[in-house]
Amino acid sequence: MNITPTCRYGHGDLLKVEEETKVWGYVAPNKPTMMFLGNLFICTTCGYTEFFDDEFELTARKATNEHT
């Protein structure tokens, strides 16, 4: 399921930042062995950015399989 996040300041849908050579992720501070993958979205009006996982099931499955 694909969901497009919206700007928290009311400017509408955020634009997905797509770069073929990069994967966006972060490491949880309380679980340093886990990495969460997602997509970076930006508001073209104000620059608000949001890290959002629009493919949760696929990402969670990949992360689980890589660590087992």
Coordinates of N, CA and C in Angstrom, one line a residue:
M1 N 0.8 -1.2 0.0 CA 0.0 0.0 0.0 C 0.9 1.2 0.0
N2 N 0.7 2.1 -0.9 CA 1.5 3.4 -1.0 C 0.7 4.5 -0.4
I3 N 1.2 5.2 0.6 CA 0.6 6.4 1.2 C 1.6 7.5 1.0
T4 N 1.0 8.7 0.6 CA 1.8 9.9 0.5 C 1.6 10.8 1.7
P5 N 2.6 11.1 2.5 CA 2.4 12.0 3.6 C 2.2 13.4 3.2
T6 N 1.6 14.2 4.1 CA 1.3 15.6 3.8 C 2.1 16.5 4.7
C7 N 2.2 17.7 4.2 CA 3.0 18.7 5.0 C 2.2 19.0 6.3
R8 N 2.9 19.1 7.4 CA 2.3 19.4 8.7 C 1.9 20.8 8.8
Y9 N 2.3 21.7 7.9 CA 2.0 23.1 7.9 C 0.9 23.4 6.8
G10 N 0.2 22.3 6.3 CA -0.9 22.5 5.4 C -0.6 22.8 4.0
H11 N 0.6 22.5 3.5 CA 0.9 22.8 2.1 C 0.6 21.7 1.1
G12 N 0.0 20.7 1.6 CA -0.4 19.6 0.7 C 0.5 18.4 0.7
D13 N 0.5 17.5 -0.3 CA 1.3 16.3 -0.3 C 2.8 16.6 -0.4
L14 N 3.6 15.8 0.2 CA 5.0 15.9 0.1 C 5.5 15.2 -1.1
L15 N 6.6 15.7 -1.6 CA 7.3 15.1 -2.8 C 8.3 14.1 -2.4
K16 N 8.3 12.9 -2.9 CA 9.2 11.8 -2.6 C 10.6 12.2 -3.2
V17 N 11.6 12.1 -2.4 CA 13.0 12.4 -2.8 C 13.5 11.1 -3.4
E18 N 13.8 11.0 -4.7 CA 14.2 9.8 -5.3 C 15.6 10.0 -5.9
E19 N 16.6 9.2 -5.4 CA 17.9 9.2 -5.9 C 18.3 7.7 -6.0
E20 N 18.7 7.3 -7.2 CA 18.9 5.9 -7.5 C 20.1 5.4 -6.7
T21 N 21.1 6.2 -6.3 CA 22.3 5.8 -5.7 C 22.2 5.8 -4.2
K22 N 21.0 6.1 -3.6 CA 20.9 6.2 -2.2 C 19.8 5.4 -1.6
V23 N 19.9 4.9 -0.4 CA 18.9 4.3 0.3 C 18.8 5.1 1.7
W24 N 17.6 5.5 2.0 CA 17.4 6.2 3.3 C 17.1 5.3 4.4
G25 N 17.8 5.5 5.5 CA 17.5 4.6 6.7 C 18.0 5.3 7.9
Y26 N 17.6 4.8 9.1 CA 18.2 5.2 10.3 C 18.3 4.1 11.3
V27 N 19.2 4.3 12.2 CA 19.5 3.2 13.3 C 18.8 3.7 14.5
A28 N 18.0 2.8 15.1 CA 17.3 3.1 16.4 C 18.3 3.3 17.5
P29 N 18.2 4.4 18.3 CA 19.2 4.6 19.3 C 19.2 3.5 20.4
N30 N 18.0 2.9 20.7 CA 17.9 1.9 21.7 C 18.2 0.5 21.2
K31 N 18.3 0.3 19.9 CA 18.6 -1.0 19.3 C 19.6 -0.7 18.1
P32 N 20.8 -0.5 18.5 CA 21.8 -0.2 17.4 C 22.1 -1.2 16.4
T33 N 21.5 -2.5 16.6 CA 21.7 -3.5 15.5 C 20.6 -3.5 14.5
M34 N 19.6 -2.6 14.7 CA 18.5 -2.6 13.8 C 18.5 -1.3 12.9
M35 N 18.3 -1.5 11.6 CA 18.2 -0.4 10.7 C 16.8 -0.3 10.1
F36 N 16.2 0.8 10.1 CA 14.9 1.0 9.5 C 15.0 1.7 8.2
L37 N 14.5 1.2 7.1 CA 14.5 1.7 5.8 C 13.2 2.5 5.5
G38 N 13.3 3.5 4.7 CA 12.1 4.3 4.4 C 12.4 5.2 3.2
N39 N 11.6 6.1 3.0 CA 11.7 7.1 2.0 C 11.7 8.5 2.6
L40 N 12.4 9.4 2.0 CA 12.5 10.8 2.4 C 11.5 11.6 1.5
F41 N 10.7 12.4 2.2 CA 9.7 13.2 1.5 C 10.0 14.7 1.9
I42 N 9.7 15.6 1.0 CA 9.9 17.0 1.2 C 8.8 17.9 0.7
C43 N 8.5 19.0 1.4 CA 7.5 19.9 1.0 C 8.2 20.9 0.1
T44 N 7.7 21.1 -1.1 CA 8.4 22.0 -2.0 C 8.1 23.5 -1.7
T45 N 7.2 23.7 -0.8 CA 6.9 25.1 -0.4 C 7.7 25.6 0.7
C46 N 7.8 24.8 1.8 CA 8.5 25.3 3.0 C 9.8 24.5 3.4
G47 N 10.0 23.3 2.7 CA 11.2 22.5 3.0 C 11.0 21.5 4.1
Y48 N 9.8 21.4 4.7 CA 9.6 20.4 5.7 C 9.9 19.0 5.2
T49 N 10.7 18.2 5.9 CA 11.0 16.9 5.5 C 10.5 15.9 6.5
E50 N 10.2 14.7 5.9 CA 9.7 13.6 6.7 C 10.2 12.3 6.2
F51 N 10.7 11.5 7.2 CA 11.1 10.1 6.9 C 9.9 9.2 7.0
F52 N 9.5 8.6 6.0 CA 8.2 7.8 6.0 C 8.4 6.5 5.3
D53 N 7.9 5.5 5.9 CA 7.9 4.2 5.2 C 6.6 3.9 4.5
D54 N 6.6 4.1 3.2 CA 5.3 3.8 2.5 C 5.2 2.4 2.0
E55 N 6.2 1.6 2.3 CA 6.1 0.1 1.9 C 6.5 -0.7 3.2
F56 N 5.8 -0.5 4.3 CA 6.1 -1.0 5.6 C 6.3 -2.5 5.5
E57 N 5.4 -3.3 4.9 CA 5.5 -4.8 5.0 C 6.8 -5.3 4.3
L58 N 7.1 -4.7 3.2 CA 8.3 -5.1 2.4 C 9.6 -4.8 3.2
T59 N 9.6 -3.6 3.7 CA 10.8 -3.1 4.5 C 11.0 -4.0 5.7
A60 N 9.9 -4.2 6.5 CA 10.0 -5.0 7.7 C 10.5 -6.4 7.4
R61 N 10.0 -7.0 6.3 CA 10.4 -8.3 5.9 C 11.9 -8.4 5.6
K62 N 12.3 -7.4 4.8 CA 13.7 -7.4 4.4 C 14.6 -7.3 5.6
A63 N 14.3 -6.4 6.5 CA 15.1 -6.1 7.7 C 15.2 -7.4 8.6
T64 N 14.1 -8.1 8.7 CA 14.0 -9.3 9.5 C 14.8 -10.4 8.9
N65 N 14.7 -10.6 7.6 CA 15.5 -11.6 6.9 C 17.0 -11.4 6.9
E66 N 17.4 -10.1 6.8 CA 18.8 -9.8 6.8 C 19.5 -10.1 8.2
H67 N 18.8 -10.0 9.3 CA 19.3 -10.1 10.6 C 19.2 -11.5 11.2
T68 N 18.6 -12.4 10.4 CA 18.4 -13.8 11.0 C 19.4 -14.8 10.3

